[in-house]
PDB file of C-alpha atoms and ligand atoms in Angstrom:
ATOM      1  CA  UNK L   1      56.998  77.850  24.185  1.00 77.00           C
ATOM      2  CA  UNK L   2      57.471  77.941  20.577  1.00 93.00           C
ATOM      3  CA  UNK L   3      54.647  76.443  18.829  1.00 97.00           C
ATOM      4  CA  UNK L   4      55.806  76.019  15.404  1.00 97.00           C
ATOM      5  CA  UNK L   5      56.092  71.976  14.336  1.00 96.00           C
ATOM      6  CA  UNK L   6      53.870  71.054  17.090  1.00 98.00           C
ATOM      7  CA  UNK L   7      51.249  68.664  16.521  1.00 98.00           C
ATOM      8  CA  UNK L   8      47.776  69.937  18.151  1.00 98.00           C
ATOM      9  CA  UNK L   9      44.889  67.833  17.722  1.00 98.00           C
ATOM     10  CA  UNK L  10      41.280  69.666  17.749  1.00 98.00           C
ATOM     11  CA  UNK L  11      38.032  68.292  18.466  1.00 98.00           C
ATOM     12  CA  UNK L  12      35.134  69.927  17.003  1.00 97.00           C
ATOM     13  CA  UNK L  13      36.690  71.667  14.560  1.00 98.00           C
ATOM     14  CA  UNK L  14      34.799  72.250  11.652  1.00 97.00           C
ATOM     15  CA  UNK L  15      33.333  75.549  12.597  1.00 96.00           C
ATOM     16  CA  UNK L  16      33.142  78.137  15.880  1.00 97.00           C
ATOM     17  CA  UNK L  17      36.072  77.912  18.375  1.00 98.00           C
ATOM     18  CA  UNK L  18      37.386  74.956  16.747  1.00 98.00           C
ATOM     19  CA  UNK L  19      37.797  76.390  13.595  1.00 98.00           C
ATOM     20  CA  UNK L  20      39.201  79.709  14.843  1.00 98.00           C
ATOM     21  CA  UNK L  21      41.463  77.500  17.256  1.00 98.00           C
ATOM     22  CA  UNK L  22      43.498  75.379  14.145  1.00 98.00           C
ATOM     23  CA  UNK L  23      42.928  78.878  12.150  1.00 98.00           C
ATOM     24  CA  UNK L  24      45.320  80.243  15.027  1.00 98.00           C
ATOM     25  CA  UNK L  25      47.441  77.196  15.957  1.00 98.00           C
ATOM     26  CA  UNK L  26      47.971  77.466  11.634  1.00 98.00           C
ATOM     27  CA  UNK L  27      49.402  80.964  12.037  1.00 98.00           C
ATOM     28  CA  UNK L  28      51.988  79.641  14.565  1.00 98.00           C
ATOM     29  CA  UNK L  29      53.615  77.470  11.638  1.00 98.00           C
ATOM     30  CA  UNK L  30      51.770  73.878  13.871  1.00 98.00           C
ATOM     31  CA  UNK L  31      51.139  70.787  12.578  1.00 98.00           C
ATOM     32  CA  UNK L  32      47.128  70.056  12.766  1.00 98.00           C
ATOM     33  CA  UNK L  33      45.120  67.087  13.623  1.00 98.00           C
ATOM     34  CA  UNK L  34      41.571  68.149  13.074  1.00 98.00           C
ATOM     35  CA  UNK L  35      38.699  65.852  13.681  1.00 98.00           C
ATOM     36  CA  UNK L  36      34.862  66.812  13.688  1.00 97.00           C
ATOM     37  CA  UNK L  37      31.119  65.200  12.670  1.00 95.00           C
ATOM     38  CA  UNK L  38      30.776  66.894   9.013  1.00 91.00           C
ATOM     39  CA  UNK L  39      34.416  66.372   6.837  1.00 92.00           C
ATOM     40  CA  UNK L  40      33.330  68.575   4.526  1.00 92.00           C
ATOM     41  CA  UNK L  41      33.158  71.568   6.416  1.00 94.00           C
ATOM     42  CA  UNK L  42      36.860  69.956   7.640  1.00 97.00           C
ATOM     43  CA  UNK L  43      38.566  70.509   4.423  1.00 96.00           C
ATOM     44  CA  UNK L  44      37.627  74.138   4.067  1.00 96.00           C
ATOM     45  CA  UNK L  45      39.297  74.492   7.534  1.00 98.00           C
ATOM     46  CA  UNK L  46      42.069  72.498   6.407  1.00 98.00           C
ATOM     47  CA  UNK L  47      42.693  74.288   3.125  1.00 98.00           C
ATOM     48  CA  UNK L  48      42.368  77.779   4.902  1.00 98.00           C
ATOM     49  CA  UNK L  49      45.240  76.199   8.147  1.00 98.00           C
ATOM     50  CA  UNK L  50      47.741  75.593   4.901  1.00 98.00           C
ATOM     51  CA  UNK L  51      47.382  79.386   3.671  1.00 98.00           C
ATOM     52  CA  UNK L  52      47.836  80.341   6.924  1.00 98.00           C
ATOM     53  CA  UNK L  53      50.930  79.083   7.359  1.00 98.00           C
ATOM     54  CA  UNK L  54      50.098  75.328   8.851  1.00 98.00           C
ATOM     55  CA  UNK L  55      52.921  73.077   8.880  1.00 98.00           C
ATOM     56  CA  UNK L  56      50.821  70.215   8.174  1.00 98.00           C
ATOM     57  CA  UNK L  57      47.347  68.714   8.064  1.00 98.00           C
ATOM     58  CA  UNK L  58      45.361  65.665   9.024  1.00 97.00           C
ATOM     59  CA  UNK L  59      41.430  65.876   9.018  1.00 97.00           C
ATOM     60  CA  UNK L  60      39.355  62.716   9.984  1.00 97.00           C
ATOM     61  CA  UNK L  61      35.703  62.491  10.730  1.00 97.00           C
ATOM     62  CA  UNK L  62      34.921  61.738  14.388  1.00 98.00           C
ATOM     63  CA  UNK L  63      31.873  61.344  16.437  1.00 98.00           C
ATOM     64  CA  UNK L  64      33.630  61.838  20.241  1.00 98.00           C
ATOM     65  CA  UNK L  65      30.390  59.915  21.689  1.00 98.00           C
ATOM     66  CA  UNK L  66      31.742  57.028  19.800  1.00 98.00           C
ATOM     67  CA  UNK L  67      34.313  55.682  22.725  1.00 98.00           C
ATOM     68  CA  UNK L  68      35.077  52.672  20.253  1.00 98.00           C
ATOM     69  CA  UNK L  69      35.854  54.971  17.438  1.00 98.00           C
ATOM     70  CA  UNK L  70      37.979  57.686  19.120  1.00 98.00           C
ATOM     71  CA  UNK L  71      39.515  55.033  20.620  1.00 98.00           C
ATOM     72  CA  UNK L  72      40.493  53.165  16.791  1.00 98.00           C
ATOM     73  CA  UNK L  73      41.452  56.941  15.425  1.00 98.00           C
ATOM     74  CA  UNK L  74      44.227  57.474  18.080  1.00 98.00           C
ATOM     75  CA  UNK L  75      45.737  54.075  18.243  1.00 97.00           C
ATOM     76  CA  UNK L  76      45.621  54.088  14.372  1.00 97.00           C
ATOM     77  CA  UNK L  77      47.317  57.611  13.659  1.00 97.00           C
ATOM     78  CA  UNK L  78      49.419  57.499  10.684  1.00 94.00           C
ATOM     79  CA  UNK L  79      53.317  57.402  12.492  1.00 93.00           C
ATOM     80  CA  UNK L  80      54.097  61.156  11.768  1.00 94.00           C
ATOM     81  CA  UNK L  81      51.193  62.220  13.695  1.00 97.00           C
ATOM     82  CA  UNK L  82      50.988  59.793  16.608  1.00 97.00           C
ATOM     83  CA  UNK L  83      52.729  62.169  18.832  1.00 98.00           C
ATOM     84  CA  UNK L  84      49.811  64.622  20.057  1.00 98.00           C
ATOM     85  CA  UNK L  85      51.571  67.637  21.722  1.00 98.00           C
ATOM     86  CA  UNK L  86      48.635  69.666  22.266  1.00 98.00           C
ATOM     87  CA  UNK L  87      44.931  68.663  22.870  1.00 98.00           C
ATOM     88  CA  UNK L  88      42.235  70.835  22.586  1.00 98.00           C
ATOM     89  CA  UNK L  89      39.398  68.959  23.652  1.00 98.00           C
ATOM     90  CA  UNK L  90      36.656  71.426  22.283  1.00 98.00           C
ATOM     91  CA  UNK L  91      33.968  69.172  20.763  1.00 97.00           C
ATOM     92  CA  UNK L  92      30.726  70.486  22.678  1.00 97.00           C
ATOM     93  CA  UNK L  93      26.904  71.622  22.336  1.00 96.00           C
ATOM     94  CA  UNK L  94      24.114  72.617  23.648  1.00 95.00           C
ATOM     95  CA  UNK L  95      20.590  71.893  23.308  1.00 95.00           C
ATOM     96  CA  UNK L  96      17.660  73.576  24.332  1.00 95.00           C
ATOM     97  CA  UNK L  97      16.630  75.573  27.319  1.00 95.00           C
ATOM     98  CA  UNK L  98      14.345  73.785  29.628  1.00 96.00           C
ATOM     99  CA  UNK L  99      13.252  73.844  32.604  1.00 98.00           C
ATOM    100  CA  UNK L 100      14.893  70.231  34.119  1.00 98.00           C
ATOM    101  CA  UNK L 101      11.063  69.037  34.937  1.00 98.00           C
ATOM    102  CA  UNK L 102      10.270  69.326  30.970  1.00 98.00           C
ATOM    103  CA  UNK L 103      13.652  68.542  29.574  1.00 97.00           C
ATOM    104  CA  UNK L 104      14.201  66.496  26.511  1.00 97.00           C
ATOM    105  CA  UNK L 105      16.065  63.351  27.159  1.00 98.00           C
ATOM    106  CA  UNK L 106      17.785  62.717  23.898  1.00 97.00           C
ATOM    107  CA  UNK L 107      18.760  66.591  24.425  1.00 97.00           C
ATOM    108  CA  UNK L 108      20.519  65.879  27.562  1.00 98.00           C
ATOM    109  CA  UNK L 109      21.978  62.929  26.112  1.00 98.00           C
ATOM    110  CA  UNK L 110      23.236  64.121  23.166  1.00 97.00           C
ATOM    111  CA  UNK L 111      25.225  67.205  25.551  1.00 98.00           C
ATOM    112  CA  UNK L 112      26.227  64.791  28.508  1.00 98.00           C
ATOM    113  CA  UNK L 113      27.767  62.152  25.405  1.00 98.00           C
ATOM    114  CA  UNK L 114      29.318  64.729  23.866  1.00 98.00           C
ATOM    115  CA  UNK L 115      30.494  67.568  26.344  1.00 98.00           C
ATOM    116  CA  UNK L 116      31.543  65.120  29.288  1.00 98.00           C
ATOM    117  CA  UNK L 117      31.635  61.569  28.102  1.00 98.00           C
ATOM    118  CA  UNK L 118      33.162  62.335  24.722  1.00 98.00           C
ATOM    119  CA  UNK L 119      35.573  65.026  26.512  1.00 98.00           C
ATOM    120  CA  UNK L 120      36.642  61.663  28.610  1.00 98.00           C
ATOM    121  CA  UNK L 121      36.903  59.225  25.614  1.00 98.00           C
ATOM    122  CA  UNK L 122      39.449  61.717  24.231  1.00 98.00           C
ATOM    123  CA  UNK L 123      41.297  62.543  27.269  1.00 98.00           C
ATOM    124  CA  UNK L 124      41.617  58.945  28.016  1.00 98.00           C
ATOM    125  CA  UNK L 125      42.700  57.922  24.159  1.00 98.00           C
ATOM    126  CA  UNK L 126      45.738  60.821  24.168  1.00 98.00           C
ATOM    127  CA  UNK L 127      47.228  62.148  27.774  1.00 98.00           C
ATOM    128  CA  UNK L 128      49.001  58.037  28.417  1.00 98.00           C
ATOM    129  CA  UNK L 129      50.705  58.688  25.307  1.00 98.00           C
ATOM    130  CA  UNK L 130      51.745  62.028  26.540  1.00 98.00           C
ATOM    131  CA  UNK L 131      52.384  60.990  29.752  1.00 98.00           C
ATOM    132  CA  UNK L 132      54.905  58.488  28.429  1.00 98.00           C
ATOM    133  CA  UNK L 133      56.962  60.915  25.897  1.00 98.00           C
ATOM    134  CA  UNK L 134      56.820  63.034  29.106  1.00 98.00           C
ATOM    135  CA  UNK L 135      55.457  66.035  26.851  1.00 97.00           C
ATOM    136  CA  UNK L 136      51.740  67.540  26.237  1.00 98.00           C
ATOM    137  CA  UNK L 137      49.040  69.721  27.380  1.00 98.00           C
ATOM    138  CA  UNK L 138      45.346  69.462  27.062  1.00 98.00           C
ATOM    139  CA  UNK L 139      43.132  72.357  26.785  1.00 98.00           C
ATOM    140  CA  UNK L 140      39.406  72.130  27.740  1.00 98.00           C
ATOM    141  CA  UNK L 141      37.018  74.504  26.798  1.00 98.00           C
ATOM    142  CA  UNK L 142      34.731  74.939  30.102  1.00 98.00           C
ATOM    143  CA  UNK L 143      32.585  78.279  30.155  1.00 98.00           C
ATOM    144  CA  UNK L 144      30.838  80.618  32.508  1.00 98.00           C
ATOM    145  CA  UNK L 145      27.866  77.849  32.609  1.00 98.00           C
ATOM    146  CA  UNK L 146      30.239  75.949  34.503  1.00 98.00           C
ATOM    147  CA  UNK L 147      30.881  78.188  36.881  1.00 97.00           C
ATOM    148  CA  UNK L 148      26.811  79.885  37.775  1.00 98.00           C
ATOM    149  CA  UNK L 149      24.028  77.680  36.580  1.00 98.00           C
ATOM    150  CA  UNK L 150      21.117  79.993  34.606  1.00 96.00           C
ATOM    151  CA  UNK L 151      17.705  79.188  34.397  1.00 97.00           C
ATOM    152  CA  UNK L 152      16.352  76.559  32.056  1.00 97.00           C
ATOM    153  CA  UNK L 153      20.109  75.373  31.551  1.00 97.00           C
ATOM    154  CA  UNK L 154      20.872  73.081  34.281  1.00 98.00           C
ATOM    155  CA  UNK L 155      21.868  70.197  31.863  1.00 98.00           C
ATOM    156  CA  UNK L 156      24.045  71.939  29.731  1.00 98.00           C
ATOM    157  CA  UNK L 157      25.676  74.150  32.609  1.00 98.00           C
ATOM    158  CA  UNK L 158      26.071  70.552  34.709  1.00 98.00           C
ATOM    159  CA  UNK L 159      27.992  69.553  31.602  1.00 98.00           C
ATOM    160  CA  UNK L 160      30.558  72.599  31.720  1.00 98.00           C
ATOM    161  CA  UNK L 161      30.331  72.168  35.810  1.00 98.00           C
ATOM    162  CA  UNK L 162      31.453  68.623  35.035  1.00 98.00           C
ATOM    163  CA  UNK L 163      34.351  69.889  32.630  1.00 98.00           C
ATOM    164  CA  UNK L 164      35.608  72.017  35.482  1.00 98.00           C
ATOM    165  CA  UNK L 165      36.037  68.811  38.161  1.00 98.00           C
ATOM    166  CA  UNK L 166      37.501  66.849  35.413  1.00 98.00           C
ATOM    167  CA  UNK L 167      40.026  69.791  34.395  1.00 98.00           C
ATOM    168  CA  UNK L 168      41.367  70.416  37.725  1.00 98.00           C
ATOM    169  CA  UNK L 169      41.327  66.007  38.145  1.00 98.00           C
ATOM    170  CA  UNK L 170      43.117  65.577  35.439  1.00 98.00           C
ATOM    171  CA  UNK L 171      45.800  68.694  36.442  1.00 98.00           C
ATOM    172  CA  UNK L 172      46.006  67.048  40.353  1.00 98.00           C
ATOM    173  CA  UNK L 173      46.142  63.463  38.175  1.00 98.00           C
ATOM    174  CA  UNK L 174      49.285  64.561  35.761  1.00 98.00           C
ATOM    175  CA  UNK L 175      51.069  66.110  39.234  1.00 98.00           C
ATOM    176  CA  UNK L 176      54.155  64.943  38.695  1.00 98.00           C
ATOM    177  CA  UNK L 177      54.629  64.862  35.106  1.00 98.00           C
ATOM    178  CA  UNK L 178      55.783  67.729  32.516  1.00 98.00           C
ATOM    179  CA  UNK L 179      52.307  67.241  30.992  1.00 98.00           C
ATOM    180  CA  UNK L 180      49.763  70.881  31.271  1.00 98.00           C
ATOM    181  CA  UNK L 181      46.447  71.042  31.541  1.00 98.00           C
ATOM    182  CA  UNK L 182      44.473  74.068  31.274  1.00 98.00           C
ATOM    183  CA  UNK L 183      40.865  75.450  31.321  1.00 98.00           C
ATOM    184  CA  UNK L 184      39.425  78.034  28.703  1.00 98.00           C
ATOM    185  CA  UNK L 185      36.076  79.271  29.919  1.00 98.00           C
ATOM    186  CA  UNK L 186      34.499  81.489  27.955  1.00 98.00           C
ATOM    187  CA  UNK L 187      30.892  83.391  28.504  1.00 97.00           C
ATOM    188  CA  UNK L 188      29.048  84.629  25.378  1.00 96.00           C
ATOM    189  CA  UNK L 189      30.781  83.987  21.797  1.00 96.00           C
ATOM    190  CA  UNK L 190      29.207  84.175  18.496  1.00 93.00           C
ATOM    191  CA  UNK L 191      28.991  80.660  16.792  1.00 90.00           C
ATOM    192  CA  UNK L 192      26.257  78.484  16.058  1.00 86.00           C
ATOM    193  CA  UNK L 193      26.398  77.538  19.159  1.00 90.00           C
ATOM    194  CA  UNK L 194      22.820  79.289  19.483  1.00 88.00           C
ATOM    195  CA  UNK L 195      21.727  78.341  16.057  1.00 88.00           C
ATOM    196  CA  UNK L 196      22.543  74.603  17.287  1.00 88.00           C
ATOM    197  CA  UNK L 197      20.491  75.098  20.888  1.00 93.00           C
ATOM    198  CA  UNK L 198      17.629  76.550  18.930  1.00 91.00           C
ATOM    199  CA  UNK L 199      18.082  73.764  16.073  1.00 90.00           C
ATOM    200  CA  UNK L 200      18.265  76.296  13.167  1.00 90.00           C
ATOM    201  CA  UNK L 201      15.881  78.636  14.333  1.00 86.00           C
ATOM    202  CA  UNK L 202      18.029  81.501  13.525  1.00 86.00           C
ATOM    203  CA  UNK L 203      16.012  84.741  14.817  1.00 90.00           C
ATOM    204  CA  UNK L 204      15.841  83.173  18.298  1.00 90.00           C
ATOM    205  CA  UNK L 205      19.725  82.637  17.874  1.00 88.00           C
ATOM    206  CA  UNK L 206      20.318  85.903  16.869  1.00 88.00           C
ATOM    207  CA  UNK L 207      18.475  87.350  19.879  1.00 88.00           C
ATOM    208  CA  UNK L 208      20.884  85.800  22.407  1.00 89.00           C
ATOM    209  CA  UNK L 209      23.227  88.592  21.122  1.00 90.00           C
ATOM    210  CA  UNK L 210      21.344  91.401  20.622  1.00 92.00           C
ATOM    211  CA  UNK L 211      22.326  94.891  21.876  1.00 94.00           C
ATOM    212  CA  UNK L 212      25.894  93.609  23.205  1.00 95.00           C
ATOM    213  CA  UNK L 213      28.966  92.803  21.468  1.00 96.00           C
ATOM    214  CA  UNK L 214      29.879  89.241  22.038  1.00 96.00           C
ATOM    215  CA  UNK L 215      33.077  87.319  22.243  1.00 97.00           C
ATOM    216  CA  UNK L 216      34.372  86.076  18.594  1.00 97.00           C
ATOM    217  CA  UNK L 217      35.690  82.526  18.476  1.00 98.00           C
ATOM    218  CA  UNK L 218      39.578  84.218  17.368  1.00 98.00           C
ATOM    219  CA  UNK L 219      39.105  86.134  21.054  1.00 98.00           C
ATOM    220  CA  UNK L 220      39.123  82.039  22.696  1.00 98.00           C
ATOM    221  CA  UNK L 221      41.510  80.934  19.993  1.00 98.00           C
ATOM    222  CA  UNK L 222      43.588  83.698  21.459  1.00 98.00           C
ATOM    223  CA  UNK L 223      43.369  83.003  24.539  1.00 98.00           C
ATOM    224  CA  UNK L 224      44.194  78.990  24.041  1.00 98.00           C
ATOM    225  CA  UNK L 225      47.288  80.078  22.027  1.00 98.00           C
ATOM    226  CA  UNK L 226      47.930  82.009  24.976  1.00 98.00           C
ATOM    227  CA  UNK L 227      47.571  79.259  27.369  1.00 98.00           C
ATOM    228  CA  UNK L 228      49.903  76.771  25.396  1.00 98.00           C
ATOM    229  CA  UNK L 229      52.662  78.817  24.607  1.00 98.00           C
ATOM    230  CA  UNK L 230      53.654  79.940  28.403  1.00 98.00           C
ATOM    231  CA  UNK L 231      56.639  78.901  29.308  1.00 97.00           C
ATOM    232  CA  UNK L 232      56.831  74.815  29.976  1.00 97.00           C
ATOM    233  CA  UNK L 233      57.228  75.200  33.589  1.00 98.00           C
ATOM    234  CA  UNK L 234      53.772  77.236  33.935  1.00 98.00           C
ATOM    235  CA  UNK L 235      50.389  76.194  34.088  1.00 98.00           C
ATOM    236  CA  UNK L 236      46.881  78.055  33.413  1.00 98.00           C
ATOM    237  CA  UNK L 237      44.563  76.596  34.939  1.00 98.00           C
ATOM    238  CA  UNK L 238      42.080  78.220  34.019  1.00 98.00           C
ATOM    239  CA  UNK L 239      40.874  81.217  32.035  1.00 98.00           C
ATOM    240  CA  UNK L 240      37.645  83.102  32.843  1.00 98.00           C
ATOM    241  CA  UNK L 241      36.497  85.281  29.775  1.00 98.00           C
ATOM    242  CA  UNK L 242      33.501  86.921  28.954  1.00 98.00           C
ATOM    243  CA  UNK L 243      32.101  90.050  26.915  1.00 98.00           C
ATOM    244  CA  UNK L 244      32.719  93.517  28.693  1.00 98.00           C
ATOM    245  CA  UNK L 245      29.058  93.701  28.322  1.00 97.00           C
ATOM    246  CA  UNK L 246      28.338  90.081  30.535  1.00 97.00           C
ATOM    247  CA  UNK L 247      29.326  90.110  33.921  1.00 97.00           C
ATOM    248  CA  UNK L 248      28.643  86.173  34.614  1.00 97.00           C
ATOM    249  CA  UNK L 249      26.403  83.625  32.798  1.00 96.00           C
ATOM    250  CA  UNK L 250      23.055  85.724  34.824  1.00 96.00           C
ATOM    251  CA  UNK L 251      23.957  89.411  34.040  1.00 96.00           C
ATOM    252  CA  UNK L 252      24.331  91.018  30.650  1.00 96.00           C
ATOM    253  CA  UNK L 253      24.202  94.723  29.920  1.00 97.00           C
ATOM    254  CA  UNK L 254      22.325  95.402  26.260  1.00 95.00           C
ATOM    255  CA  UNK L 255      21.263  98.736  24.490  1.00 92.00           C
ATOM    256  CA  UNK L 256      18.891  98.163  21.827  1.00 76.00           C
ATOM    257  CA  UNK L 257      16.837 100.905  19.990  1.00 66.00           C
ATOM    258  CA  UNK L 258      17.312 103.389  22.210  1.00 59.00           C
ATOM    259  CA  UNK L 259      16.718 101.262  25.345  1.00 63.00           C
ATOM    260  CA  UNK L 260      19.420 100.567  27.980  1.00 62.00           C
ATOM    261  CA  UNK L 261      19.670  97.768  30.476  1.00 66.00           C
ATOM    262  CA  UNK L 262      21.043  95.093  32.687  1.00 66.00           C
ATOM    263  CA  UNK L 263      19.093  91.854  32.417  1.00 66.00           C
ATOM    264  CA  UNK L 264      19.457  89.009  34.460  1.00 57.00           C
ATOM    265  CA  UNK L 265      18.301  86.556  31.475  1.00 52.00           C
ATOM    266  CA  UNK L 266      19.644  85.403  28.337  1.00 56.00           C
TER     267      UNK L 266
HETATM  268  C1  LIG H 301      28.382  79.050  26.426  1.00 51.19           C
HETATM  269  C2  LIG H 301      28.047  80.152  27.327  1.00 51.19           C
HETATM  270  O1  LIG H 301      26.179  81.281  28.678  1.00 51.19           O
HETATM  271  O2  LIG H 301      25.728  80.789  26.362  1.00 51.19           O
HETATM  272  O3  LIG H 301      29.063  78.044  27.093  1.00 51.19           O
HETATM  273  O4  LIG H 301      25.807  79.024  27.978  1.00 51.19           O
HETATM  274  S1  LIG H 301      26.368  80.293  27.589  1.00 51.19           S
END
């Protein structure tokens, strides 16, 4: 499937996969709805998408825990943009490893609003409208939390765990329709996605990728661009993808200063 003049709408995408994501859809000559928390990081997105070749773009600022307001920014898309061909619900966080006896409720709030309930609000503001033109796809990022639980991460991997039923609902709920729906599940990539589970404490971040080489947001972008642009009569359901050095979301090989070895933690 040719990608150029579609219109993709990304969640989350001021920065990480998000960014790399409408970086990548930009390169395929799309049109790009990009919605996140902080605009300004937006525009530098934005500006970067229309060197890159974007066909057009649309920033807005969006909280996806807001069901009211995600609700008011699809029904009140300018007309040129209404039709979303391409969703790429990627909006997500972490927060904290705990064990579930000590966790922090606004922590597991703030990742069940935004990685499941916000992933919903979305899903449920854009797929009737492409179930009507008879024309879309939805992407969900899931990861390797979703698939093994780790230690002190049970809220955050119930989150991805809960991204997986709702992927594969959705798919069984579209049956029938030309619409797509795929999966992206990545293990370890380098974002702030550490930075923002460790709330800016940036040498505890940068331990979670020590002595391995991690994914890079482009690899997911990749992959996503992959996903999309099969031909319209096949579905990914999901993609699995992790560093060579990570074998699952419990086992990671890392050589640091002269030491070798497989842990079992992050
Ligand atoms: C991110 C992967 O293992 O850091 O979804 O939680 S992990």
């Amino acid at each position: 499937m040719k990608l150029t003049g579609k219109t993709v709408f990304v969640t989350g995408a001021s920065a990480g996969i998000g960014a790399a994501t409408a970086l990548a859809f930009a390169a395929e000559g799309a049109r790009l709805l990009l919605c996140a928390r902080r605009v300004e990081k937006l525009a530098s997105v934005a500006e970067r998408a229309l060197e890159l070749g974007a066909a057009a773009v649309h920033t807005f600022e969006l909280d996806v825990r807001d069901q009211a307001a995600v609700a008011a920014a699809v029904a009140g898309l300018p007309g040129t943009w209404a039709a979303i061909d391409i969703l790429v619900n990627n909006a997500g966080l972490s927060r904290g490893l705990n064990k579930v006896y000590e966790g922090v409720i606004e922590d597991w709030d703030e990742m069940i609003d935004t990685n499941v309930k916000g992933l919903l609000y979305v899903t449920r503001a854009v797929v009737p409208g492409m179930v009507e033109r008879g024309a879309g796809h939805v992407v969900n990022l899931g990861s390797t939390a979703g698939e093994i639980t780790y230690p002190n991460g049970a809220v955050y991997c119930a989150t991805k765990a809960a991204e997986k039923a709702i992927n594969d609902g959705l798919r069984q709920d579209v049956l029938g329709t030309p619409v797509r729906v795929s999966s992206i599940d990545p293990g370890m990539v380098e974002t702030d996605f550490s930075k923002v589970r460790f709330r800016g404490d940036e040498e505890r971040a940068a331990k979670v990728y020590q002595g391995l080489t991690p994914l890079a947001p482009e690899d997911v972008a990749d992959a996503i661009v992959w996903a999309v642009s099969r031909p319209a009569h096949v579905n990914i359901a999901h993609v699995l993808m992790t560093p060579v050095a990570q074998a699952n979301s419990l086992l990671f090989h890392r050589e640091t200063a002269g030491t070798k070895g497989t842990t079992g933690t992050q």
